[in-house]
Coordinates of C-alpha atoms and ligand atoms in Angstrom, one line a residue:
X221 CA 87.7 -6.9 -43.1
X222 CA 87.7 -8.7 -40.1
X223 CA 90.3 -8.1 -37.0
X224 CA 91.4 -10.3 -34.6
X225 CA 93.0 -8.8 -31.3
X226 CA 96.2 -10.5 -30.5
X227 CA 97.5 -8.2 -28.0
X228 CA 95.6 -5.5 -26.4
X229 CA 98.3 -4.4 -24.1
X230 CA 101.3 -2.7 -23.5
X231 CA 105.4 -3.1 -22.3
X232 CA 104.3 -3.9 -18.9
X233 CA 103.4 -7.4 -18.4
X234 CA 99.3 -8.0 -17.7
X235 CA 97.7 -11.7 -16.9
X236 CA 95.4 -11.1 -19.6
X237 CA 97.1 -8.5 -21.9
X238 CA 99.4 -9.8 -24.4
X239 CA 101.5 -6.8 -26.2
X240 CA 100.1 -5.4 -29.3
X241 CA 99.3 -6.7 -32.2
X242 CA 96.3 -7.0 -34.3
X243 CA 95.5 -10.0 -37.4
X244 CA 93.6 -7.9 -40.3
X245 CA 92.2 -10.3 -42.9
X246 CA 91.2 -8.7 -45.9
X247 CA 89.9 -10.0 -49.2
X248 CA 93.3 -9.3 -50.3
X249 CA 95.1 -11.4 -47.6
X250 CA 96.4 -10.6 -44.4
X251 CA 98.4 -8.4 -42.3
X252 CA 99.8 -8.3 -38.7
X253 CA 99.4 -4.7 -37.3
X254 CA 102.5 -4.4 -34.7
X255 CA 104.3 -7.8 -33.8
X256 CA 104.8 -7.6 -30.1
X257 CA 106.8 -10.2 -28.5
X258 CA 103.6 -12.4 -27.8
X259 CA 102.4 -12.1 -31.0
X260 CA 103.8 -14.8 -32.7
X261 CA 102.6 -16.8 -29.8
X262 CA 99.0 -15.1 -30.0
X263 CA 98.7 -16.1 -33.5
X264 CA 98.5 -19.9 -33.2
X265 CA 96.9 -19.4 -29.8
X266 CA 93.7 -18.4 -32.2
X267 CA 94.6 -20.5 -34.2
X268 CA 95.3 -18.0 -37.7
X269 CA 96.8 -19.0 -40.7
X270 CA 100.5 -17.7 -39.3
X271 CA 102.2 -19.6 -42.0
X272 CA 100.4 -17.7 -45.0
X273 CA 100.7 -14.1 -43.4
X274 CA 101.0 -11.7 -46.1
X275 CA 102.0 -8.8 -44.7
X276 CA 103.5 -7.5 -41.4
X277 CA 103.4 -3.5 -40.3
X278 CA 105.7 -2.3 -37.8
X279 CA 104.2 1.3 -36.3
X280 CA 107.3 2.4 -33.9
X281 CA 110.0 0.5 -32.5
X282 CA 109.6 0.0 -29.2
X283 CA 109.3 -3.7 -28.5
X284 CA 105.8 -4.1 -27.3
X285 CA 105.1 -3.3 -31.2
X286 CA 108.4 -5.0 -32.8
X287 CA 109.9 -7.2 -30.3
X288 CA 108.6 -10.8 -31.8
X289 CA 109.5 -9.2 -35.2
X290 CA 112.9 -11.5 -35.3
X291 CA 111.6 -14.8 -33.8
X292 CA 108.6 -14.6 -36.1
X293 CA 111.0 -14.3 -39.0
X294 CA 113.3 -17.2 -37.1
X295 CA 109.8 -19.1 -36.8
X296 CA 108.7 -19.2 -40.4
X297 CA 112.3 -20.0 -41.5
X298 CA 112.4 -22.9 -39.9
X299 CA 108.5 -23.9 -39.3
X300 CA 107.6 -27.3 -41.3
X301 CA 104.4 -25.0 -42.2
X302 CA 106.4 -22.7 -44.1
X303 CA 109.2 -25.3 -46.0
X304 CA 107.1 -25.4 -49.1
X305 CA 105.4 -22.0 -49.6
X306 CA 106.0 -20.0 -52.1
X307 CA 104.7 -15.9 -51.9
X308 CA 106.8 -13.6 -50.3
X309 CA 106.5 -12.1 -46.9
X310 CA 106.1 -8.0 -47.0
X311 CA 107.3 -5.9 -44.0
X312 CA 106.2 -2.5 -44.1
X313 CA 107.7 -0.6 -41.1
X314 CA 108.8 2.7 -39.7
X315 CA 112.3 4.3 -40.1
X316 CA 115.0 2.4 -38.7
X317 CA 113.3 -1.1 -38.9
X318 CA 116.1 -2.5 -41.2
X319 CA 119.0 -1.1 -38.9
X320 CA 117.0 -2.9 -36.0
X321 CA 116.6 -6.5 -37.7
X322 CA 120.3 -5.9 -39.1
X323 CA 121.9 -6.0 -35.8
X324 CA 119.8 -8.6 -34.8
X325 CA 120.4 -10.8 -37.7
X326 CA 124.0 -9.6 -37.4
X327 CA 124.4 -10.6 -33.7
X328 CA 124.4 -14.5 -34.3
X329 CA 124.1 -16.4 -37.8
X330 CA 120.6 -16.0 -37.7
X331 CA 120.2 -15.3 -41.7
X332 CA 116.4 -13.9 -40.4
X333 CA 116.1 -12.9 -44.1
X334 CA 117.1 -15.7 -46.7
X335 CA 113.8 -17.7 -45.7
X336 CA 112.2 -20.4 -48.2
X337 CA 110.6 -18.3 -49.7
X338 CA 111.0 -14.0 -50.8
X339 CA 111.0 -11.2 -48.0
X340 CA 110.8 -7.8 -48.8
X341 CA 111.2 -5.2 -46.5
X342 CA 110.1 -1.5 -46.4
X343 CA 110.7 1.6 -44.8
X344 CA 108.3 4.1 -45.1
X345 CA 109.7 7.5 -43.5
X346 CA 107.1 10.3 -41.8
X347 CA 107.1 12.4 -44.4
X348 CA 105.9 9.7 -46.8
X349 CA 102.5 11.2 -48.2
X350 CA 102.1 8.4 -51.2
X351 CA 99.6 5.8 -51.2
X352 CA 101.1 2.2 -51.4
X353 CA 99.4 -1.2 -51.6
X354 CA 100.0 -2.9 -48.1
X355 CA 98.3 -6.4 -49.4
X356 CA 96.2 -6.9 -53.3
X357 CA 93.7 -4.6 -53.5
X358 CA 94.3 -2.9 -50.0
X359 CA 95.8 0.7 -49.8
X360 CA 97.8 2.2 -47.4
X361 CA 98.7 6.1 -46.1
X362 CA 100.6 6.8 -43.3
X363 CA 100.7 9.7 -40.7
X364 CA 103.2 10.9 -38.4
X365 CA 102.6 10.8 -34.7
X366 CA 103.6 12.3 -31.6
X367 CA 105.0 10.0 -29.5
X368 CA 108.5 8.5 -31.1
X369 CA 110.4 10.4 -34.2
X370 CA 109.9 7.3 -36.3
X371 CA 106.0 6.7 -35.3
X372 CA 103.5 6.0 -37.5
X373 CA 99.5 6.1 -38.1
X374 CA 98.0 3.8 -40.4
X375 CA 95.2 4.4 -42.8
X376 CA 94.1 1.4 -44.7
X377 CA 91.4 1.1 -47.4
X378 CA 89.8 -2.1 -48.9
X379 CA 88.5 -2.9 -52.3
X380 CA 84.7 -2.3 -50.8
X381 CA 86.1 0.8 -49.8
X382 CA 86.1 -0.5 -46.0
X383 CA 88.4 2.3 -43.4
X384 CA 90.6 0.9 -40.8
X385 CA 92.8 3.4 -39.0
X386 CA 95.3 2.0 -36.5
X387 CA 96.9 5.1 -34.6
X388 CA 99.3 2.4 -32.8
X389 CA 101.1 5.0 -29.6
X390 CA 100.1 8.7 -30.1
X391 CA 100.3 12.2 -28.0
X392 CA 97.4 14.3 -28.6
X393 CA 97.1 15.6 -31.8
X394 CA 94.8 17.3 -34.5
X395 CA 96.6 15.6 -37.8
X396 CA 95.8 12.3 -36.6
X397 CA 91.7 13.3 -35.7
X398 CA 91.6 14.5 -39.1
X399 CA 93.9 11.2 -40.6
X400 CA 91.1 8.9 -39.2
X401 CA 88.6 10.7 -40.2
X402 CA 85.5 8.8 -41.1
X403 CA 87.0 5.4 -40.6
X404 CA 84.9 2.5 -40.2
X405 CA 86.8 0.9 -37.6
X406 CA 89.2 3.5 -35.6
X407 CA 91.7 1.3 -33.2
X408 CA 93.3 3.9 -31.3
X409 CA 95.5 3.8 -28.3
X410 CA 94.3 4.7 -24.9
X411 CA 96.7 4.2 -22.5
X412 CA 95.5 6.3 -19.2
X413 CA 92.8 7.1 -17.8
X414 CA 93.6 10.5 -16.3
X415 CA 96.4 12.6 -15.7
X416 CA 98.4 10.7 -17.9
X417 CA 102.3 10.8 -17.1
X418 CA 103.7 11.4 -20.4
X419 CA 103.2 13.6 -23.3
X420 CA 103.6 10.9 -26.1
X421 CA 100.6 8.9 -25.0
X422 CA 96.2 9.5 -24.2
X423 CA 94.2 9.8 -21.8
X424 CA 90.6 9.0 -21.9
X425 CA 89.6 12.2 -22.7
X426 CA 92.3 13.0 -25.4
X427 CA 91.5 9.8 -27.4
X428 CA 87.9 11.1 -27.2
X429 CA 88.5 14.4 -28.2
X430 CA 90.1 12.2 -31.2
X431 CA 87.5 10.6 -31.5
X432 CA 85.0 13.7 -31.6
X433 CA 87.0 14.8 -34.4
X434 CA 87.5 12.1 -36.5
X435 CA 84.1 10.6 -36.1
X436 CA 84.7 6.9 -36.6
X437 CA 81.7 4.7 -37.0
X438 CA 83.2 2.6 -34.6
X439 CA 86.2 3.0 -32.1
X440 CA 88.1 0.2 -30.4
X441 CA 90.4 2.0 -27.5
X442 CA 93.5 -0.2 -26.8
X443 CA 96.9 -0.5 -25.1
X444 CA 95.5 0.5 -21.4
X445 CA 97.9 0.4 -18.8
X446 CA 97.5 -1.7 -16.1
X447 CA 95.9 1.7 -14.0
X448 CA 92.8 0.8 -15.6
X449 CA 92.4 -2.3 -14.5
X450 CA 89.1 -2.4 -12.8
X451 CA 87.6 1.0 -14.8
X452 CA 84.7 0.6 -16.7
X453 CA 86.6 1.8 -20.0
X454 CA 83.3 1.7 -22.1
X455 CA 81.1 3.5 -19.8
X456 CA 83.7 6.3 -18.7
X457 CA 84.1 6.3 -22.6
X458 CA 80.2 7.0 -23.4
X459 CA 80.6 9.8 -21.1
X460 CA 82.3 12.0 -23.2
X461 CA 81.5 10.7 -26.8
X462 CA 78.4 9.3 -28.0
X463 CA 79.2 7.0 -30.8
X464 CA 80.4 2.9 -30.5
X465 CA 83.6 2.7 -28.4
X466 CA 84.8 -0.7 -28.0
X467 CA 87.3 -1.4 -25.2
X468 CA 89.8 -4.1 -26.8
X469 CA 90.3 -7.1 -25.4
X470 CA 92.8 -10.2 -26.2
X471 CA 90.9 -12.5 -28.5
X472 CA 88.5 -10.2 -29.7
X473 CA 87.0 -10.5 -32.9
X474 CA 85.4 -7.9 -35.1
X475 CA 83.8 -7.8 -38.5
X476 CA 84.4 -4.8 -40.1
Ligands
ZN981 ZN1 103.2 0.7 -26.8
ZN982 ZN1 105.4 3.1 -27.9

């Protein structure tokens, strides 16, 4: 697998933070984790095969993780890129993800999903415990987390039998340490460093105490606020977890 970071950010606007969103390439095809505003944008800013995206996962819906969801679709439906391909387009995405490109679509005659080519679009609820194939070969599980009703973990596994686990937003909590357990890559959210304001999101030392659980063989800590501008994220991080933590940063790139 090999991830690209698109966004590493969050709602509030940062000079060098885009909002999230991750590019996933697998052996299988690809897949846009979250699809913030900027990601579109992001995309052909690195310049990735937008046109031929495979897949697109949509964790919660607040719009630094679905707000470019519509004008991507708008995009590809009128891109040259796109006028002669053929495969469909998958969106796999929380509860209430077709409700909120319905009353898009439904405001103006956007028609966001008769594209040139097929779209299908998935919900997949909290309580949804069955495995599904995200992209060929490329399995996906889901797990509930604490920070909207509709918010969603996900736990993706390769042919080669590669982990990735992207937590998207998350409160503190035990199901999703033992849901990433083991994972090769764990991209998890860390969005304060300390006395964080809010229940639904972590603090340094909650996504370590994830960590410490889940035992990743790498971790890339994401979606900081702009309070840690300035903090050593990695160092603070070794501090109270020994393993590979990997602050995230827009543009980089990781094999997996
Ligand atoms: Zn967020
Ligand atoms: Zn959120």
């Amino acid at each position: 697998m090999r991830l690209v970071v698109l966004g590493s950010g969050t709602s509030v606007f940062h000079a060098q933070r885009a909002a999230a969103g991750f590019w996933l390439e697998t052996e299988g095809g690809s897949l846009l984790l979250d699809c913030s505003a900027d990601a579109p944008h992001r995309m052909a800013e690195e310049a990735l095969d937008w046109a031929n995206l495979d897949a697109i996962w949509i964790s919660h819906l607040h719009l630094d993780h679905c707000g470019g969801l519509a004008s991507f679709l708008f995009g590809i439906k009128h891109a040259p890129q796109t006028q002669s391909r053929q495969k469909p387009l998958k969106i796999f995405g929380c509860a209430g993800v077709k409700p909120f490109l319905k009353a898009i679509d439904e405001s103006h005659d956007f028609n966001l999903c008769k594209l040139p080519f097929p779209l299908e679009l998935k919900e997949i609820s909290t309580d949804n415990t069955d495995e599904f194939e995200i992209l060929t070969e490329c399995k996906a599980r889901v797990q509930s987390t604490p920070h909207r009703p509709e918010s969603l973990a996900l736990r993706l596994t390769d042919a080669r039998g590669t982990t990735l686990v992207y937590t998207s937003d998350t409160g503190f909590s035990r199901d999703v340490a033992e849901f990433a357990r083991g994972a090769d890559l764990l991209v998890l959210e860390c969005s304060f460093y300390r006395e964080k304001p809010v229940q639904t999101h972590l603090e340094l030392a909650d996504a370590l105490r994830i960590a410490t659980i889940a035992e990743p063989r790498k971790l890339l800590l994401t979606h900081p606020y702009p309070e840690w501008d300035g903090i050593d994220l990695e160092g603070e991080a070794k501090k109270l977890w020994p393993g590979e933590t990997i602050a995230a940063r827009d543009g980089l790139r990781l094999t997996i």
